[in-house]
Amino acid sequence: MSLKAQAKSGMIWTFAQQFGTQIISFAISIVLARLLVPEDFGVIALFGVVMGIASAFINGGMGSSLIRSNDVDEKDFSTVFIFNIVLSLLMYAVVFILAPFISDFYNMPILTNIIRVYSITLIISAFNIIQSTRLSKDMAFKTMFKIQLPSLIIGGLTGIGFAYSGFGVWSLVYSALIQNIISTIQYWIYGKWKPKLIFDVQKFKIHFSFGYRMTLSSLLDIIFNNIYPIIIGKIYSPTQLGYYNRADSLKQLPVSNLSNALNKVTFPLFAKISQDDVKLKDVYQRLLRVVIFIIAPTLALMVVLAEPIIRFLLTEKWLPAVPYLQILAISGLLYPIHAYNLNILQVKGRSDLFLRLEIIKKILIVIILICSLPFGIYGLLWGKVIGSVLAFFINTHYTGKFLNYTFWQQILDLFPSIILAGLAGLGVYLINQYITNGWMDLINITISTILFMIIYLGCAFILNFKEILHIKQLIKK
């Protein structure tokens, strides 16, 4: 299969996987949010940083090293597999020991048992990392879609059943365990790869030399991504953390899903054309413009319609999460751009520069956090917006050098879609204030969305946006 055919097939099945599974996951989370209380979601979010750190060690950059390497064999895969399994057992032991101390930190005794049971997913997931990596490397996203869908449905229905039976926060724990078990079993069935008792020290050194920097970068990213839940859970309350958690999940539905779907295709695709800077820049530039053309209006609508969306989906008990969602939606605008800029460093094999940028950004986050803490929880959230904007300038530094595509050029490419989405959002906001306000939430959301898309797409056609042409070409192909 040609590279173009692989990319096209990968794009279709990755989007089916990402959005199909996330729509189902979203529906399940809506049901759970109605059955549970904000505090239940806050409790799970409290130890997210611990799970994230342990997962980063296990899922670290060695998987990325296998994907980007063009010459790998059975020794490579078996060596990394054995390392991951041993590391997952060590990580589980560490988390098991730390569980009581985490509970004491938050003054919540129930966390000890929850963490110890939930952390079993670390060991389960370690058994499918190589199978998943091989499928990603081969761009076999159709198979990955077949694996994730039933795992998600069965795990989600299990969680709903436990929640309905009154298990509270434990329903979220059991749901995660069941989903991971079923997913791992399927990866072994569909993956058609079985490990051998091979551990090649030279192979390990090759992948570790690239991977450890990626792992350190992931650790920094996870710690600082979870620093807001840690602070909110410690200084405020699990209930407020629950509001933050659900608002962030709603924001992530369009932002993270589109980014992750494209990342799964573009990372191996970028890796295959990494030596052709002209072609790499062309593909990269088109991708950024199309992604922001889709993300910007989605988030603008989310800001304008936050209240009816939350009331309709989660009921009125979640309405305090409305301002959280509005601010987080703004902060998520540049998230895909961060990811793609950093992908260029990975495919170029510059994990050292990747790590350097992550360290710089984390220092910046600490400064922003210190400055925003006196302004309360909303100060923290607006600090995320400021941090995202500053991170854009940092992330584009090396991309500009490698591809001759500076941050000013990227801004000029992204700015039209962002401005147009903002103006369309302002128009719908005014209509919502004076005409549709007080209507049934579903009707309000539907009419406002239609009006927004008429304004946004109509102006894009009139102004002859290049993104329209790129999307047309993608659909035709």
Short mmCIF file of C-alpha atoms in Angstrom, two decimals:
data_model
loop_
_atom_site.label_atom_id
_atom_site.label_comp_id
_atom_site.label_asym_id
_atom_site.label_seq_id
_atom_site.Cartn_x
_atom_site.Cartn_y
_atom_site.Cartn_z
CA MET A 1 0.00 0.00 0.00
CA SER A 2 1.35 3.46 -0.93
CA LEU A 3 2.11 6.06 1.74
CA LYS A 4 -0.81 8.20 0.56
CA ALA A 5 -3.19 5.22 0.71
CA GLN A 6 -1.88 4.32 4.18
CA ALA A 7 -2.40 7.88 5.36
CA LYS A 8 -5.93 8.05 3.93
CA SER A 9 -6.96 4.69 5.37
CA GLY A 10 -5.30 5.56 8.67
CA MET A 11 -7.10 8.90 8.82
CA ILE A 12 -10.52 7.35 8.21
CA TRP A 13 -10.15 4.57 10.77
CA THR A 14 -8.40 6.73 13.33
CA PHE A 15 -11.22 9.25 13.23
CA ALA A 16 -13.74 6.42 13.46
CA GLN A 17 -11.84 5.01 16.42
CA GLN A 18 -11.24 8.31 18.20
CA PHE A 19 -14.65 9.89 17.71
CA GLY A 20 -16.65 6.66 17.77
CA THR A 21 -15.14 5.56 21.05
CA GLN A 22 -15.23 9.05 22.53
CA ILE A 23 -18.87 9.61 21.63
CA ILE A 24 -19.71 6.37 23.41
CA SER A 25 -17.39 7.28 26.28
CA PHE A 26 -18.99 10.70 26.46
CA ALA A 27 -22.49 9.19 26.56
CA ILE A 28 -21.41 6.84 29.34
CA SER A 29 -19.84 9.70 31.31
CA ILE A 30 -23.08 11.68 30.98
CA VAL A 31 -25.06 8.81 32.49
CA LEU A 32 -22.49 8.40 35.27
CA ALA A 33 -22.51 12.15 35.98
CA ARG A 34 -26.27 11.98 36.44
CA LEU A 35 -26.04 8.96 38.75
CA LEU A 36 -23.02 10.13 40.76
CA VAL A 37 -22.15 13.40 42.48
CA PRO A 38 -19.34 15.86 41.61
CA GLU A 39 -17.32 14.68 44.61
CA ASP A 40 -17.06 11.13 43.16
CA PHE A 41 -15.31 12.43 40.05
CA GLY A 42 -13.17 14.68 42.22
CA VAL A 43 -11.97 11.70 44.29
CA ILE A 44 -10.76 9.87 41.16
CA ALA A 45 -9.07 13.02 39.87
CA LEU A 46 -7.16 13.47 43.15
CA PHE A 47 -4.67 10.71 42.41
CA GLY A 48 -4.47 11.32 38.66
CA VAL A 49 -0.92 12.60 38.93
CA VAL A 50 0.27 9.39 40.63
CA MET A 51 -1.32 7.20 37.96
CA GLY A 52 -0.02 9.49 35.26
CA ILE A 53 3.56 9.36 36.52
CA ALA A 54 3.51 5.57 36.81
CA SER A 55 2.00 5.26 33.31
CA ALA A 56 4.63 7.60 31.88
CA PHE A 57 7.42 5.34 33.11
CA ILE A 58 5.72 2.27 31.65
CA ASN A 59 4.42 3.81 28.41
CA GLY A 60 7.41 6.11 28.03
CA GLY A 61 9.31 7.09 24.94
CA MET A 62 10.51 3.59 24.05
CA GLY A 63 7.25 2.98 22.21
CA SER A 64 7.81 6.18 20.23
CA SER A 65 11.36 5.00 19.52
CA LEU A 66 10.01 1.76 18.04
CA ILE A 67 7.58 3.69 15.83
CA ARG A 68 10.15 6.16 14.52
CA SER A 69 12.83 3.50 13.91
CA ASN A 70 12.70 2.04 10.41
CA ASP A 71 14.77 -1.06 11.19
CA VAL A 72 13.30 -3.02 14.10
CA ASP A 73 13.03 -6.77 14.62
CA GLU A 74 11.88 -9.34 17.15
CA LYS A 75 14.72 -8.46 19.51
CA ASP A 76 13.57 -4.83 19.69
CA PHE A 77 9.96 -5.65 20.48
CA SER A 78 10.68 -8.42 23.01
CA THR A 79 13.31 -6.35 24.80
CA VAL A 80 10.98 -3.38 25.27
CA PHE A 81 8.08 -5.70 26.23
CA ILE A 82 10.05 -7.38 29.02
CA PHE A 83 11.27 -4.01 30.28
CA ASN A 84 7.70 -2.65 30.37
CA ILE A 85 6.34 -5.63 32.32
CA VAL A 86 9.07 -5.51 34.96
CA LEU A 87 8.69 -1.76 35.27
CA SER A 88 4.88 -2.02 35.63
CA LEU A 89 5.29 -4.39 38.59
CA LEU A 90 7.77 -2.02 40.23
CA MET A 91 5.48 0.96 39.63
CA TYR A 92 2.51 -0.86 41.12
CA ALA A 93 4.56 -1.71 44.22
CA VAL A 94 5.57 1.95 44.60
CA VAL A 95 1.97 3.19 44.19
CA PHE A 96 0.71 0.53 46.63
CA ILE A 97 3.17 1.76 49.28
CA LEU A 98 2.44 5.45 48.62
CA ALA A 99 -1.37 5.08 48.74
CA PRO A 100 -1.76 5.79 52.50
CA PHE A 101 0.46 8.87 52.27
CA ILE A 102 -1.63 10.22 49.38
CA SER A 103 -4.77 9.63 51.44
CA ASP A 104 -3.24 11.52 54.37
CA PHE A 105 -2.23 14.40 52.08
CA TYR A 106 -5.85 14.92 51.02
CA ASN A 107 -7.23 13.81 54.41
CA MET A 108 -9.42 11.23 52.67
CA PRO A 109 -8.96 7.65 54.04
CA ILE A 110 -11.06 6.04 51.28
CA LEU A 111 -8.33 6.90 48.76
CA THR A 112 -5.95 4.18 50.02
CA ASN A 113 -8.02 1.22 48.84
CA ILE A 114 -9.24 3.03 45.73
CA ILE A 115 -5.69 3.78 44.59
CA ARG A 116 -4.47 0.25 45.28
CA VAL A 117 -7.28 -1.33 43.26
CA TYR A 118 -7.33 1.25 40.45
CA SER A 119 -3.55 0.95 40.01
CA ILE A 120 -3.88 -2.67 38.87
CA THR A 121 -4.63 -1.12 35.47
CA LEU A 122 -0.90 -0.24 35.28
CA ILE A 123 0.05 -3.91 35.11
CA ILE A 124 -2.80 -4.82 32.78
CA SER A 125 -1.97 -2.03 30.32
CA ALA A 126 1.73 -2.97 30.24
CA PHE A 127 0.78 -6.23 28.53
CA ASN A 128 -0.63 -4.47 25.45
CA ILE A 129 1.85 -1.63 24.87
CA ILE A 130 3.94 -3.45 22.26
CA GLN A 131 0.89 -4.85 20.47
CA SER A 132 -0.54 -1.33 20.32
CA THR A 133 2.80 0.09 19.18
CA ARG A 134 3.11 -2.46 16.36
CA LEU A 135 -0.40 -1.68 15.12
CA SER A 136 0.33 2.05 15.21
CA LYS A 137 3.63 1.57 13.39
CA ASP A 138 1.83 -0.39 10.67
CA MET A 139 -0.97 2.23 10.66
CA ALA A 140 -3.47 -0.60 11.30
CA PHE A 141 -6.03 1.75 12.83
CA LYS A 142 -9.00 -0.28 11.63
CA THR A 143 -7.88 -3.12 13.90
CA MET A 144 -7.37 -0.72 16.80
CA PHE A 145 -10.92 0.55 16.29
CA LYS A 146 -12.25 -3.02 16.53
CA ILE A 147 -10.35 -3.46 19.79
CA GLN A 148 -11.29 -0.25 21.58
CA LEU A 149 -14.99 -0.09 20.81
CA PRO A 150 -16.20 -3.26 22.59
CA SER A 151 -13.78 -2.63 25.47
CA LEU A 152 -15.25 0.80 26.03
CA ILE A 153 -18.87 -0.32 25.74
CA ILE A 154 -18.51 -3.24 28.14
CA GLY A 155 -16.42 -1.24 30.63
CA GLY A 156 -18.81 1.70 30.49
CA LEU A 157 -21.93 -0.43 30.94
CA THR A 158 -20.24 -2.13 33.88
CA GLY A 159 -19.61 1.26 35.48
CA ILE A 160 -23.22 2.34 34.92
CA GLY A 161 -24.47 -0.91 36.46
CA PHE A 162 -22.36 -0.43 39.57
CA ALA A 163 -23.34 3.26 39.82
CA TYR A 164 -27.02 2.42 39.53
CA SER A 165 -26.56 -0.19 42.29
CA GLY A 166 -25.16 2.48 44.62
CA PHE A 167 -21.42 1.73 44.50
CA GLY A 168 -20.58 5.43 44.10
CA VAL A 169 -16.96 6.20 43.28
CA TRP A 170 -16.11 2.48 43.10
CA SER A 171 -18.20 2.21 39.94
CA LEU A 172 -15.56 4.35 38.17
CA VAL A 173 -12.79 2.07 39.47
CA TYR A 174 -14.46 -1.17 38.35
CA SER A 175 -15.30 0.36 34.96
CA ALA A 176 -11.61 1.20 34.31
CA LEU A 177 -10.45 -2.29 35.35
CA ILE A 178 -12.94 -4.13 33.13
CA GLN A 179 -12.19 -1.88 30.15
CA ASN A 180 -8.43 -2.46 30.47
CA ILE A 181 -8.77 -6.23 30.83
CA ILE A 182 -10.97 -6.60 27.75
CA SER A 183 -8.79 -4.25 25.72
CA THR A 184 -5.60 -6.16 26.58
CA ILE A 185 -7.14 -9.53 25.73
CA GLN A 186 -8.19 -8.21 22.33
CA TYR A 187 -4.77 -6.70 21.61
CA TRP A 188 -3.25 -10.16 22.11
CA ILE A 189 -5.87 -11.75 19.85
CA TYR A 190 -5.70 -9.19 17.03
CA GLY A 191 -2.06 -8.17 17.44
CA LYS A 192 -0.75 -11.55 16.23
CA TRP A 193 2.49 -11.03 18.09
CA LYS A 194 3.77 -12.99 21.04
CA PRO A 195 6.86 -11.96 23.03
CA LYS A 196 9.94 -14.12 23.28
CA LEU A 197 12.31 -14.40 26.21
CA ILE A 198 14.81 -12.10 24.58
CA PHE A 199 16.45 -9.11 26.21
CA ASP A 200 19.08 -7.54 24.02
CA VAL A 201 21.15 -5.00 25.95
CA GLN A 202 22.30 -3.18 22.82
CA LYS A 203 18.75 -2.83 21.53
CA PHE A 204 17.66 -1.61 24.94
CA LYS A 205 20.37 1.06 24.97
CA ILE A 206 19.32 2.31 21.52
CA HIS A 207 15.65 2.74 22.45
CA PHE A 208 16.38 3.90 25.98
CA SER A 209 18.73 6.65 24.76
CA PHE A 210 15.84 8.14 22.78
CA GLY A 211 13.05 7.08 25.11
CA TYR A 212 14.31 8.29 28.48
CA ARG A 213 14.19 11.92 27.34
CA MET A 214 10.66 11.40 26.04
CA THR A 215 9.76 9.76 29.36
CA LEU A 216 11.17 12.69 31.33
CA SER A 217 9.23 15.05 29.06
CA SER A 218 6.07 13.02 29.66
CA LEU A 219 6.67 13.06 33.40
CA LEU A 220 7.00 16.83 33.41
CA ASP A 221 3.91 17.16 31.27
CA ILE A 222 1.83 14.84 33.46
CA ILE A 223 2.94 16.44 36.72
CA PHE A 224 2.17 19.91 35.49
CA ASN A 225 -1.05 18.91 33.74
CA ASN A 226 -2.20 17.49 37.06
CA ILE A 227 -0.89 20.31 39.18
CA TYR A 228 -4.21 22.12 38.83
CA PRO A 229 -6.25 19.14 40.13
CA ILE A 230 -3.73 18.74 42.97
CA ILE A 231 -4.03 22.39 44.01
CA ILE A 232 -7.82 22.51 43.59
CA GLY A 233 -8.25 19.24 45.53
CA LYS A 234 -5.91 20.35 48.32
CA ILE A 235 -6.84 24.03 48.71
CA TYR A 236 -10.51 23.88 47.78
CA SER A 237 -12.58 20.66 47.80
CA PRO A 238 -13.24 17.39 45.91
CA THR A 239 -16.56 18.87 44.77
CA GLN A 240 -14.89 21.83 43.07
CA LEU A 241 -12.35 19.43 41.63
CA GLY A 242 -15.29 17.43 40.28
CA TYR A 243 -16.60 20.55 38.51
CA TYR A 244 -13.14 21.17 37.06
CA ASN A 245 -12.80 17.53 36.01
CA ARG A 246 -16.13 17.43 34.14
CA ALA A 247 -15.56 20.82 32.51
CA ASP A 248 -12.12 19.73 31.37
CA SER A 249 -13.57 16.47 30.00
CA LEU A 250 -16.16 18.40 27.97
CA LYS A 251 -13.45 20.68 26.59
CA GLN A 252 -11.26 17.71 25.75
CA LEU A 253 -14.01 16.05 23.70
CA PRO A 254 -13.31 18.14 20.58
CA VAL A 255 -9.77 19.28 21.36
CA SER A 256 -8.08 16.10 22.52
CA ASN A 257 -10.03 13.79 20.23
CA LEU A 258 -9.18 15.63 17.04
CA SER A 259 -5.57 16.07 18.12
CA ASN A 260 -5.12 12.47 19.23
CA ALA A 261 -6.80 11.10 16.12
CA LEU A 262 -4.52 13.10 13.87
CA ASN A 263 -1.47 12.39 16.03
CA LYS A 264 -1.89 8.65 15.59
CA VAL A 265 -1.74 9.09 11.83
CA THR A 266 0.58 12.06 11.50
CA PHE A 267 3.37 10.83 13.80
CA PRO A 268 4.13 7.68 11.75
CA LEU A 269 3.39 9.69 8.57
CA PHE A 270 5.79 12.49 9.58
CA ALA A 271 8.35 9.81 10.46
CA LYS A 272 8.18 8.39 6.93
CA ILE A 273 8.80 11.79 5.28
CA SER A 274 11.08 13.21 7.99
CA GLN A 275 14.03 13.50 5.59
CA ASP A 276 12.11 15.63 3.08
CA ASP A 277 11.76 19.01 4.83
CA VAL A 278 9.87 20.65 1.95
CA LYS A 279 7.22 17.94 1.88
CA LEU A 280 7.12 17.76 5.68
CA LYS A 281 6.49 21.50 5.94
CA ASP A 282 3.74 21.39 3.29
CA VAL A 283 1.88 18.54 5.02
CA TYR A 284 2.40 20.13 8.42
CA GLN A 285 1.17 23.57 7.32
CA ARG A 286 -2.00 22.20 5.72
CA LEU A 287 -2.70 20.13 8.81
CA LEU A 288 -2.43 23.09 11.18
CA ARG A 289 -4.74 25.25 9.09
CA VAL A 290 -7.42 22.57 8.77
CA VAL A 291 -7.27 21.63 12.46
CA ILE A 292 -7.62 25.20 13.73
CA PHE A 293 -10.40 25.82 11.17
CA ILE A 294 -12.36 23.01 12.88
CA ILE A 295 -11.28 23.51 16.51
CA ALA A 296 -11.74 27.31 16.72
CA PRO A 297 -15.50 27.37 15.94
CA THR A 298 -16.13 24.31 18.12
CA LEU A 299 -14.56 25.95 21.16
CA ALA A 300 -16.20 29.31 20.42
CA LEU A 301 -19.60 27.60 20.47
CA MET A 302 -18.65 25.85 23.71
CA VAL A 303 -17.86 29.20 25.34
CA VAL A 304 -21.12 30.80 24.18
CA LEU A 305 -23.39 27.83 24.97
CA ALA A 306 -21.65 26.52 28.11
CA GLU A 307 -24.66 26.98 30.40
CA PRO A 308 -27.32 25.24 28.27
CA ILE A 309 -24.83 22.50 27.34
CA ILE A 310 -24.02 21.64 30.96
CA ARG A 311 -27.62 21.95 32.12
CA PHE A 312 -28.88 19.73 29.27
CA LEU A 313 -26.16 17.09 29.55
CA LEU A 314 -25.32 16.96 33.26
CA THR A 315 -28.37 18.56 34.96
CA GLU A 316 -28.46 21.70 37.12
CA LYS A 317 -26.34 20.25 39.93
CA TRP A 318 -23.32 20.76 37.62
CA LEU A 319 -24.04 24.43 36.71
CA PRO A 320 -21.15 25.76 38.86
CA ALA A 321 -18.89 24.15 36.22
CA VAL A 322 -20.07 26.65 33.52
CA PRO A 323 -17.31 29.28 34.01
CA TYR A 324 -14.75 26.49 34.35
CA LEU A 325 -15.77 25.17 30.92
CA GLN A 326 -15.71 28.60 29.29
CA ILE A 327 -12.18 29.42 30.46
CA LEU A 328 -10.83 25.92 29.79
CA ALA A 329 -12.27 26.02 26.25
CA ILE A 330 -10.25 29.16 25.55
CA SER A 331 -7.11 27.54 26.98
CA GLY A 332 -7.58 24.49 24.72
CA LEU A 333 -7.53 26.44 21.45
CA LEU A 334 -3.79 26.06 20.83
CA TYR A 335 -3.45 22.53 22.21
CA PRO A 336 -3.30 20.79 18.79
CA ILE A 337 -0.68 23.29 17.63
CA HIS A 338 1.53 22.48 20.62
CA ALA A 339 1.29 18.77 19.86
CA TYR A 340 2.19 19.03 16.16
CA ASN A 341 5.13 21.35 16.76
CA LEU A 342 6.54 18.85 19.24
CA ASN A 343 5.90 15.96 16.83
CA ILE A 344 8.41 17.51 14.45
CA LEU A 345 11.11 17.26 17.11
CA GLN A 346 10.25 13.61 17.71
CA VAL A 347 10.42 12.55 14.07
CA LYS A 348 13.68 14.45 13.72
CA GLY A 349 15.03 12.36 16.60
CA ARG A 350 15.65 15.44 18.76
CA SER A 351 14.28 14.21 22.06
CA ASP A 352 16.95 16.37 23.73
CA LEU A 353 15.33 19.53 22.36
CA PHE A 354 11.90 18.14 23.23
CA LEU A 355 12.98 17.76 26.85
CA ARG A 356 14.59 21.21 26.91
CA LEU A 357 11.35 22.86 25.76
CA GLU A 358 9.33 20.92 28.33
CA ILE A 359 11.61 22.09 31.15
CA ILE A 360 11.35 25.72 30.01
CA LYS A 361 7.54 25.50 29.83
CA LYS A 362 7.26 23.91 33.26
CA ILE A 363 9.35 26.67 34.84
CA LEU A 364 6.97 29.10 33.17
CA ILE A 365 3.94 27.26 34.57
CA VAL A 366 5.34 27.46 38.11
CA ILE A 367 5.78 31.22 37.75
CA ILE A 368 2.24 31.61 36.39
CA LEU A 369 0.83 29.44 39.20
CA ILE A 370 2.53 31.49 41.90
CA CYS A 371 1.23 34.70 40.35
CA SER A 372 -2.34 33.42 39.83
CA LEU A 373 -2.92 31.67 43.21
CA PRO A 374 -3.89 34.88 45.05
CA PHE A 375 -6.76 35.35 42.56
CA GLY A 376 -8.56 32.14 43.50
CA ILE A 377 -9.69 29.29 41.34
CA TYR A 378 -10.62 31.54 38.40
CA GLY A 379 -7.18 33.08 38.58
CA LEU A 380 -5.73 29.58 38.23
CA LEU A 381 -7.89 28.87 35.20
CA TRP A 382 -6.99 32.12 33.45
CA GLY A 383 -3.38 31.30 34.23
CA LYS A 384 -3.80 28.20 32.05
CA VAL A 385 -4.88 30.44 29.16
CA ILE A 386 -1.81 32.65 29.56
CA GLY A 387 0.44 29.59 29.83
CA SER A 388 -0.99 28.10 26.62
CA VAL A 389 -0.33 31.28 24.67
CA LEU A 390 3.25 31.57 25.93
CA ALA A 391 3.85 27.85 25.25
CA PHE A 392 2.93 28.41 21.61
CA PHE A 393 5.87 30.77 21.15
CA ILE A 394 8.20 28.32 22.89
CA ASN A 395 7.05 25.22 20.97
CA THR A 396 7.37 26.88 17.56
CA HIS A 397 11.01 27.92 18.10
CA TYR A 398 12.70 24.76 16.79
CA THR A 399 9.98 23.96 14.25
CA GLY A 400 10.73 27.32 12.70
CA LYS A 401 14.39 26.34 12.41
CA PHE A 402 13.87 22.79 11.10
CA LEU A 403 11.12 23.60 8.58
CA ASN A 404 11.68 27.31 7.98
CA TYR A 405 8.18 27.88 9.37
CA THR A 406 8.41 30.52 12.10
CA PHE A 407 5.84 31.24 14.78
CA TRP A 408 4.90 34.48 12.98
CA GLN A 409 4.11 32.49 9.84
CA GLN A 410 2.08 30.04 11.91
CA ILE A 411 0.18 32.90 13.55
CA LEU A 412 -0.65 34.37 10.13
CA ASP A 413 -1.95 30.95 9.03
CA LEU A 414 -4.04 30.41 12.18
CA PHE A 415 -5.23 33.94 12.91
CA PRO A 416 -8.04 34.20 10.27
CA SER A 417 -9.91 31.13 11.55
CA ILE A 418 -9.57 32.23 15.19
CA ILE A 419 -10.82 35.78 14.47
CA LEU A 420 -13.72 34.52 12.34
CA ALA A 421 -14.75 32.01 15.04
CA GLY A 422 -14.63 34.76 17.67
CA LEU A 423 -16.82 37.11 15.62
CA ALA A 424 -19.32 34.35 14.83
CA GLY A 425 -19.39 33.46 18.53
CA LEU A 426 -20.06 37.09 19.45
CA GLY A 427 -22.96 37.21 16.99
CA VAL A 428 -24.52 34.06 18.41
CA TYR A 429 -23.96 35.33 21.97
CA LEU A 430 -25.96 38.49 21.21
CA ILE A 431 -28.73 36.46 19.58
CA ASN A 432 -28.72 34.13 22.57
CA GLN A 433 -29.03 37.04 25.00
CA TYR A 434 -31.93 38.79 23.31
CA ILE A 435 -33.82 36.10 21.36
CA THR A 436 -33.17 32.46 22.33
CA ASN A 437 -32.56 33.06 26.06
CA GLY A 438 -35.16 31.15 28.08
CA TRP A 439 -35.86 28.61 25.36
CA MET A 440 -35.53 24.89 26.03
CA ASP A 441 -31.84 24.00 26.22
CA LEU A 442 -31.85 21.52 23.33
CA ILE A 443 -33.68 23.95 21.04
CA ASN A 444 -31.37 26.78 22.08
CA ILE A 445 -28.25 24.69 21.43
CA THR A 446 -29.53 23.47 18.06
CA ILE A 447 -30.63 26.86 16.70
CA SER A 448 -27.54 28.64 18.02
CA THR A 449 -25.26 26.04 16.45
CA ILE A 450 -27.00 26.31 13.07
CA LEU A 451 -26.79 30.12 13.13
CA PHE A 452 -23.13 29.97 14.13
CA MET A 453 -22.22 27.59 11.29
CA ILE A 454 -24.10 29.72 8.75
CA ILE A 455 -22.13 32.80 9.85
CA TYR A 456 -18.78 31.00 10.12
CA LEU A 457 -18.88 28.90 6.95
CA GLY A 458 -20.63 31.64 4.97
CA CYS A 459 -17.90 34.14 5.75
CA ALA A 460 -15.21 31.52 5.10
CA PHE A 461 -16.61 30.91 1.60
CA ILE A 462 -16.97 34.62 0.87
CA LEU A 463 -13.42 35.32 2.06
CA ASN A 464 -12.14 32.30 0.09
CA PHE A 465 -10.38 30.59 3.01
CA LYS A 466 -7.74 28.09 1.83
CA GLU A 467 -8.89 25.68 4.52
CA ILE A 468 -12.13 25.10 2.58
CA LEU A 469 -10.08 23.97 -0.42
CA HIS A 470 -7.89 21.70 1.74
CA ILE A 471 -10.97 20.03 3.26
CA LYS A 472 -12.56 19.60 -0.19
CA GLN A 473 -9.41 17.97 -1.48
CA LEU A 474 -9.25 15.67 1.53
CA ILE A 475 -12.89 14.59 1.03
CA LYS A 476 -12.38 13.98 -2.71
CA LYS A 477 -9.31 11.87 -2.04
#
